[in-house]
Coordinates of C-alpha atoms and ligand atoms in Angstrom, one line a residue:
X660 CA -24.8 -83.4 24.5
X661 CA -26.0 -81.8 27.7
X662 CA -27.4 -78.3 27.7
X663 CA -26.5 -75.7 30.2
X664 CA -29.1 -74.9 32.9
X665 CA -28.7 -71.2 33.6
X666 CA -30.1 -69.2 36.5
X667 CA -31.6 -65.9 35.7
X668 CA -32.3 -62.7 37.7
X669 CA -35.5 -63.8 39.5
X670 CA -36.8 -60.3 40.2
X671 CA -36.7 -57.1 38.2
X672 CA -38.5 -53.8 38.4
X673 CA -38.5 -51.5 35.4
X674 CA -39.5 -47.9 35.2
X675 CA -38.5 -44.2 35.5
X676 CA -38.5 -43.4 39.2
X677 CA -38.6 -47.1 40.3
X678 CA -35.5 -46.3 42.4
X679 CA -37.9 -44.7 44.8
X680 CA -39.3 -48.1 45.7
X681 CA -36.0 -49.4 46.9
X682 CA -37.0 -49.5 50.6
X683 CA -40.1 -51.5 49.9
X684 CA -38.1 -53.9 47.8
X685 CA -35.3 -54.6 50.3
X686 CA -36.9 -54.1 53.7
X687 CA -38.4 -57.7 53.8
X688 CA -34.9 -59.0 53.2
X689 CA -33.4 -57.6 56.4
X690 CA -32.2 -60.5 58.6
X691 CA -31.8 -58.6 61.8
X692 CA -31.0 -55.2 63.2
X693 CA -27.3 -56.2 63.4
X694 CA -27.2 -57.3 59.8
X695 CA -27.0 -54.1 57.7
X696 CA -27.6 -53.4 54.1
X697 CA -24.3 -52.3 52.5
X698 CA -24.7 -49.9 49.5
X699 CA -21.7 -49.9 47.2
X700 CA -22.2 -46.6 45.3
X701 CA -20.1 -45.1 42.4
X702 CA -18.3 -42.1 44.0
X703 CA -19.5 -40.0 41.0
X704 CA -22.7 -39.7 43.1
X705 CA -21.1 -38.5 46.3
X706 CA -22.9 -35.3 47.2
X707 CA -25.6 -35.9 44.6
X708 CA -28.6 -35.4 46.8
X709 CA -31.0 -36.3 43.9
X710 CA -29.7 -39.9 44.1
X711 CA -28.3 -40.4 47.6
X712 CA -31.2 -38.9 49.5
X713 CA -33.3 -41.8 48.1
X714 CA -31.0 -44.5 49.5
X715 CA -32.9 -45.9 52.4
X716 CA -30.7 -46.2 55.5
X717 CA -31.7 -47.7 58.8
X718 CA -30.0 -49.4 61.8
X719 CA -26.3 -49.9 60.8
X720 CA -26.8 -49.7 57.1
X721 CA -23.9 -48.1 55.3
X722 CA -23.0 -46.4 52.0
X723 CA -19.5 -47.1 50.7
X724 CA -18.5 -44.8 47.9
X725 CA -16.3 -46.5 45.4
X726 CA -14.3 -45.1 42.5
X727 CA -15.0 -46.6 39.0
X728 CA -11.8 -45.1 37.6
X729 CA -10.2 -48.5 37.7
X730 CA -12.0 -51.8 37.0
X731 CA -12.5 -54.1 39.9
X732 CA -9.6 -56.1 41.3
X733 CA -9.6 -59.3 43.3
X734 CA -7.6 -57.6 46.0
X735 CA -10.1 -54.8 46.2
X736 CA -12.9 -57.4 46.7
X737 CA -10.9 -59.1 49.4
X738 CA -10.3 -55.8 51.3
X739 CA -13.9 -54.8 51.2
X740 CA -15.0 -58.2 52.5
X741 CA -12.5 -58.1 55.3
X742 CA -13.6 -54.6 56.2
X743 CA -17.3 -55.7 56.3
X744 CA -16.6 -58.8 58.4
X745 CA -14.5 -56.8 60.9
X746 CA -16.9 -54.0 61.4
X747 CA -20.2 -55.9 61.7
X748 CA -21.3 -58.5 64.2
X749 CA -23.3 -60.4 61.6
X750 CA -23.1 -60.9 57.9
X751 CA -24.8 -58.2 56.0
X752 CA -28.4 -58.6 55.0
X753 CA -27.6 -57.5 51.5
X754 CA -25.2 -55.9 49.2
X755 CA -26.6 -53.3 46.9
X756 CA -24.5 -52.0 43.9
X757 CA -25.4 -48.7 42.4
X758 CA -23.3 -47.7 39.4
X759 CA -22.0 -49.1 36.1
X760 CA -20.4 -52.4 35.3
X761 CA -17.5 -51.7 37.6
X762 CA -19.7 -51.3 40.7
X763 CA -22.2 -54.0 39.7
X764 CA -19.4 -56.5 39.4
X765 CA -17.9 -55.5 42.7
X766 CA -21.2 -55.9 44.4
X767 CA -21.6 -59.4 43.0
X768 CA -18.1 -60.4 44.0
X769 CA -18.4 -59.0 47.5
X770 CA -21.7 -60.8 48.0
X771 CA -20.1 -64.1 46.9
X772 CA -16.9 -63.7 49.0
X773 CA -18.8 -62.9 52.2
X774 CA -20.0 -66.6 52.3
X775 CA -17.0 -68.3 50.6
X776 CA -13.6 -68.8 52.2
X777 CA -10.2 -67.8 50.7
X778 CA -9.6 -65.1 48.2
X779 CA -11.6 -63.8 45.2
X780 CA -8.8 -65.0 42.9
X781 CA -9.5 -68.6 43.9
X782 CA -12.9 -68.4 42.3
X783 CA -12.0 -66.8 38.9
X784 CA -13.1 -69.4 36.4
X785 CA -16.2 -71.5 35.9
X786 CA -18.4 -73.0 38.6
X787 CA -15.9 -72.8 41.5
X788 CA -18.1 -71.0 44.0
X789 CA -19.4 -73.4 46.7
X790 CA -21.8 -71.5 48.8
X791 CA -24.7 -69.2 47.9
X792 CA -23.9 -65.5 48.0
X793 CA -25.4 -62.9 50.4
X794 CA -28.6 -61.3 48.9
X795 CA -27.5 -58.9 46.3
X796 CA -29.2 -56.2 44.3
X797 CA -28.0 -54.4 41.1
X798 CA -29.0 -50.9 40.2
X799 CA -27.3 -49.8 36.9
X800 CA -26.7 -46.1 36.4
X801 CA -25.2 -46.5 32.9
X802 CA -26.3 -48.9 30.2
X803 CA -24.5 -51.3 28.0
X804 CA -22.4 -54.0 29.7
X805 CA -25.2 -56.4 30.6
X806 CA -23.5 -56.9 34.0
X807 CA -27.0 -56.5 35.5
X808 CA -28.2 -59.8 34.0
X809 CA -25.0 -61.8 33.6
X810 CA -23.8 -64.8 35.4
X811 CA -20.3 -63.4 35.8
X812 CA -18.3 -60.8 37.6
X813 CA -15.2 -59.7 35.7
X814 CA -12.2 -59.2 38.0
X815 CA -8.5 -58.4 37.4
X816 CA -6.5 -60.7 39.5
X817 CA -2.7 -61.3 40.1
X818 CA -2.5 -63.6 37.1
X819 CA -5.4 -62.7 34.8
X820 CA -8.5 -60.8 34.1
X821 CA -11.3 -63.4 34.4
X822 CA -14.8 -63.6 35.7
X823 CA -16.2 -65.5 38.6
X824 CA -18.8 -67.4 36.5
X825 CA -21.3 -69.3 38.8
X826 CA -24.9 -70.0 39.5
X827 CA -24.6 -67.8 42.6
X828 CA -23.3 -64.7 40.7
X829 CA -26.5 -63.3 39.2
X830 CA -28.3 -60.6 41.2
X831 CA -31.3 -61.6 43.3
X832 CA -33.0 -58.4 42.4
X833 CA -32.4 -55.7 39.7
X834 CA -33.8 -52.2 39.7
X835 CA -33.9 -50.8 36.1
X836 CA -34.6 -47.1 36.5
X837 CA -33.5 -45.4 33.2
X838 CA -33.7 -42.0 34.8
X839 CA -30.6 -42.8 36.8
X840 CA -28.6 -42.7 33.5
X841 CA -29.6 -39.1 32.7
X842 CA -26.2 -37.5 33.6
X843 CA -23.8 -39.9 32.0
X844 CA -21.2 -37.9 30.0
X845 CA -21.7 -38.3 26.2
X846 CA -18.4 -40.1 25.4
X847 CA -18.9 -42.6 28.3
X848 CA -22.5 -43.1 27.1
X849 CA -21.2 -44.0 23.7
X850 CA -18.4 -46.3 24.9
X851 CA -20.5 -48.3 27.3
X852 CA -23.4 -48.4 24.9
X853 CA -21.1 -49.8 22.2
X854 CA -20.2 -52.6 24.6
X855 CA -23.8 -53.7 24.1
X856 CA -23.7 -53.2 20.3
X857 CA -20.5 -55.2 20.1
X858 CA -22.0 -58.0 22.3
X859 CA -24.8 -58.2 19.6
X860 CA -22.4 -58.3 16.7
X861 CA -20.2 -60.9 18.3
X862 CA -23.1 -63.0 19.4
X863 CA -25.0 -62.8 16.1
X864 CA -22.0 -63.5 13.9
X865 CA -20.6 -66.3 16.1
X866 CA -20.5 -70.0 15.4
X867 CA -22.2 -70.7 18.8
X868 CA -25.4 -68.8 17.6
X869 CA -28.7 -70.5 18.4
X870 CA -32.3 -69.3 18.5
X871 CA -32.1 -68.4 22.2
X872 CA -29.2 -66.0 21.7
X873 CA -30.4 -64.8 18.4
X874 CA -33.8 -63.7 19.7
X875 CA -32.2 -61.6 22.4
X876 CA -29.3 -60.4 20.2
X877 CA -31.6 -59.2 17.4
X878 CA -33.8 -57.3 19.8
X879 CA -30.7 -55.7 21.4
X880 CA -29.3 -54.9 18.0
X881 CA -32.5 -53.2 16.8
X882 CA -32.7 -51.1 20.0
X883 CA -29.1 -50.0 19.6
X884 CA -29.8 -49.0 16.0
X885 CA -32.7 -46.8 17.3
X886 CA -30.6 -45.3 20.1
X887 CA -27.5 -44.6 18.1
X888 CA -28.7 -44.1 14.5
X889 CA -32.1 -42.3 15.0
X890 CA -31.5 -38.7 16.3
X891 CA -35.3 -38.1 16.5
X892 CA -35.6 -40.2 19.6
X893 CA -36.3 -38.2 22.8
X894 CA -33.7 -38.4 25.6
X895 CA -36.1 -40.4 27.8
X896 CA -36.9 -42.9 25.1
X897 CA -33.2 -43.2 24.3
X898 CA -32.4 -43.9 28.0
X899 CA -35.2 -46.4 28.3
X900 CA -34.3 -48.3 25.2
X901 CA -30.6 -48.5 25.9
X902 CA -31.3 -49.9 29.3
X903 CA -33.4 -52.7 27.7
X904 CA -30.8 -53.2 25.0
X905 CA -28.2 -53.8 27.6
X906 CA -30.4 -56.4 29.3
X907 CA -31.1 -58.2 26.0
X908 CA -27.5 -58.0 24.9
X909 CA -26.4 -59.6 28.2
X910 CA -29.0 -62.4 27.8
X911 CA -27.8 -63.0 24.3
X912 CA -24.3 -63.8 25.3
X913 CA -25.4 -65.9 28.2
X914 CA -26.1 -68.7 25.8
X915 CA -23.3 -67.9 23.3
X916 CA -20.1 -66.0 23.6
X917 CA -18.4 -62.8 22.7
X918 CA -15.7 -62.7 20.1
X919 CA -12.6 -61.0 18.6
X920 CA -13.1 -57.5 20.0
X921 CA -13.5 -58.8 23.6
X922 CA -10.6 -61.2 23.4
X923 CA -8.3 -58.4 22.1
X924 CA -9.7 -55.8 24.4
X925 CA -8.9 -58.0 27.5
X926 CA -5.3 -57.8 26.3
X927 CA -5.3 -54.0 26.3
X928 CA -7.0 -53.9 29.6
X929 CA -4.6 -56.3 31.3
X930 CA -1.5 -54.5 30.0
X931 CA -2.5 -50.9 29.8
X932 CA -5.6 -50.7 32.1
X933 CA -7.7 -49.6 29.2
X934 CA -11.3 -49.7 30.3
X935 CA -13.8 -52.2 28.8
X936 CA -16.1 -49.9 26.9
X937 CA -13.4 -47.7 25.2
X938 CA -11.1 -50.7 24.8
X939 CA -13.7 -52.6 22.9
X940 CA -14.2 -49.6 20.6
X941 CA -10.5 -49.1 20.0
X942 CA -10.3 -52.8 18.9
X943 CA -13.6 -53.1 17.1
X944 CA -12.6 -50.1 14.9
X945 CA -10.0 -52.3 13.2
X946 CA -12.0 -55.5 12.8
X947 CA -13.5 -55.0 9.4
X948 CA -12.2 -58.4 8.2
X949 CA -14.1 -60.2 10.9
X950 CA -17.3 -58.1 11.2
X951 CA -17.5 -56.0 8.0
X952 CA -21.1 -54.8 8.4
X953 CA -20.9 -54.2 12.1
X954 CA -17.7 -52.2 11.8
X955 CA -19.2 -50.0 9.0
X956 CA -22.2 -49.3 11.2
X957 CA -20.0 -48.6 14.2
X958 CA -18.0 -46.0 12.2
X959 CA -21.2 -44.4 11.1
X960 CA -22.4 -44.1 14.7
X961 CA -19.0 -42.6 15.7
X962 CA -19.4 -40.0 13.0
X963 CA -23.0 -39.2 13.9
X964 CA -22.1 -38.6 17.5
X965 CA -18.7 -37.0 16.8
X966 CA -16.8 -39.5 18.9
X967 CA -13.0 -39.5 18.6
X968 CA -11.0 -42.6 19.7
X969 CA -7.5 -42.3 21.1
X970 CA -4.9 -43.2 18.5
X971 CA -1.5 -44.9 18.8
X972 CA -2.0 -46.4 22.2
X973 CA 0.3 -49.3 21.3
X974 CA 2.8 -47.1 19.5
X975 CA 5.5 -47.2 22.2
X976 CA 5.2 -50.8 23.2
X977 CA 8.0 -53.3 22.8
X978 CA 7.8 -57.0 21.8
X979 CA 7.5 -58.1 25.4
X980 CA 4.4 -55.9 25.8
X981 CA 2.9 -57.3 22.6
X982 CA 3.5 -60.8 23.8
X983 CA 1.7 -60.1 27.1
X984 CA -1.4 -58.8 25.3
X985 CA -1.3 -61.6 22.7
X986 CA -1.0 -64.2 25.5
X987 CA -4.1 -62.8 27.3
X988 CA -6.1 -62.6 24.1
X989 CA -5.2 -66.1 22.9
X990 CA -6.0 -67.6 26.3
X991 CA -9.7 -66.8 25.8
X992 CA -10.2 -69.8 23.6
X993 CA -14.0 -70.0 23.7
X994 CA -14.2 -66.4 22.3
X995 CA -12.0 -67.4 19.4
X996 CA -13.9 -70.6 18.8
X997 CA -17.1 -68.6 18.8
X998 CA -15.8 -66.0 16.4
X999 CA -13.8 -68.2 13.9
X1000 CA -14.8 -71.8 14.5
X1001 CA -13.2 -74.9 15.8
X1002 CA -10.1 -74.5 13.7
X1003 CA -9.4 -70.9 14.7
X1004 CA -5.7 -71.6 15.5
X1005 CA -5.0 -72.0 11.8
X1006 CA -5.7 -68.3 11.1
X1007 CA -5.4 -66.6 14.4
X1008 CA -1.6 -66.5 14.7
X1009 CA 0.6 -64.4 17.0
X1010 CA 1.8 -62.3 14.0
X1011 CA -1.8 -61.7 13.0
X1012 CA -2.7 -60.3 16.5
X1013 CA 0.5 -58.3 16.7
X1014 CA -0.3 -56.6 13.3
X1015 CA -3.8 -55.7 14.6
X1016 CA -2.5 -54.4 17.9
X1017 CA 0.1 -52.3 16.1
X1018 CA -2.7 -50.4 14.3
X1019 CA -4.4 -49.3 17.5
Ligands
NAD861 P1 -18.1 -48.0 34.7 O1 -18.9 -48.7 35.7 O2 -16.6 -48.3 34.7 O3 -18.3 -46.5 34.6 C1 -17.8 -45.7 33.6 C2 -17.8 -44.2 34.0 O4 -19.1 -43.7 34.1 C3 -17.3 -44.0 35.5 O5 -16.5 -42.9 35.4 C4 -18.5 -43.8 36.3 O6 -18.2 -43.0 37.4 C5 -19.4 -43.1 35.3 N1 -20.8 -43.2 35.6 C6 -21.6 -44.3 35.8 N2 -22.9 -43.9 35.9 C7 -23.0 -42.6 35.8 C8 -24.0 -41.6 35.9 N3 -25.3 -42.0 36.0 N4 -23.7 -40.3 35.7 C9 -22.4 -39.9 35.5 N5 -21.4 -40.8 35.4 C10 -21.7 -42.1 35.6 O7 -18.6 -48.4 33.2 P2 -19.2 -49.6 32.5 O8 -18.8 -49.5 31.1 O9 -20.7 -49.7 32.8 O10 -18.6 -50.9 33.1 C11 -17.3 -51.4 32.7 C12 -17.0 -52.6 33.6 O11 -18.0 -53.6 33.4 C13 -15.7 -53.3 33.4 O12 -15.1 -53.5 34.6 C14 -16.1 -54.6 32.7 O13 -15.2 -55.6 33.0 C15 -17.4 -54.9 33.3 N6 -18.3 -55.7 32.5 C16 -18.9 -56.7 33.2 C17 -19.7 -57.6 32.5 C18 -20.4 -58.7 33.2 O14 -21.2 -59.4 32.6 N7 -20.2 -58.8 34.5 C19 -20.0 -57.4 31.1 C20 -19.3 -56.4 30.5 C21 -18.5 -55.5 31.2
ZN862 ZN1 -18.5 -56.4 27.0

């Protein structure tokens, strides 16, 4: 048995207002006056002076505002990379992603594709990236996905939704400033936060569990319980704790795997474009038989925060549609093996998944 040797984010700063230090952090990484820093910023911040006035721009540095309405695509990464190569004399000094999982994943993928030939879709999978990425920095503005610590960047490609998992994917630097999450809308806060909660449940109840994953998963779970079940928490404490929950949840699945909710949610996302956070919630709501305690707690959290999930999103689908979702879900074999065990194929049949999707 050989154990995986994982890279981790080598530098992280944590603290309310730490975003103010961005210039000091990145300035030493500038390669030349022709090698700009490129800031990929969620377009929800366009015109938001509180945030954008603190983005340090010099020489030919640029802000590119990007919509997070759709999750990142391989074609979008390829277009951004081409644009950056055409408009600059030299490779950028760094790519800085400011936003949620969507923007963080884009920043990681663009940094990788600037130094690797071909298309982003060529690298979807495990350990296919050959050259180190351009220096890249992640600055989350919403907490839960763990994309700020993970070794993957999840992209929807022509054939599948799959991550670029590689040693070059993790950020070189992360800035954790919980204050940046203060204006996240309530529903979105819940859905992305539940991504973290579901990471914990899937990791802690998986067959791949080990002391490494458990230690991070339990901490993330406890923080989620404080954030989502204790209404005495101040807004600031809640933001701080959820940001650290996301970090620990991401670390927990590094050395294990996610499970049933993620496998089925990838199917919804591929066919219907359902976004990760809400998609996980729609699926998880029907997974009592796999995660009885986790689902009960989840329902209590929904009640406490008055969250309504969309109903009947699969109501008008035909057999062909169900087959597509089931194919995507079943192709994620490690997730099923983690959730059910080595012999998962005995119980996880196409009919079983169809019946579950029909409830959603
Ligand atoms: P997101 O980035 O899609 O953003 C969700 C919404 O919140 C968007 O409308 C965005 O504009 C808004 N938003 C973000 N910050 C805000 C702020 N401070 N104020 C107001 N609005 C704000 O959401 P997400 O749930 O963080 O990310 C989902 C993506 O993350 C998916 O593409 C998923 O595949 C990916 N993901 C990646 C990993 C990984 O390890 N790489 C893990 C889990 C999920
Ligand atoms: Zn997730």
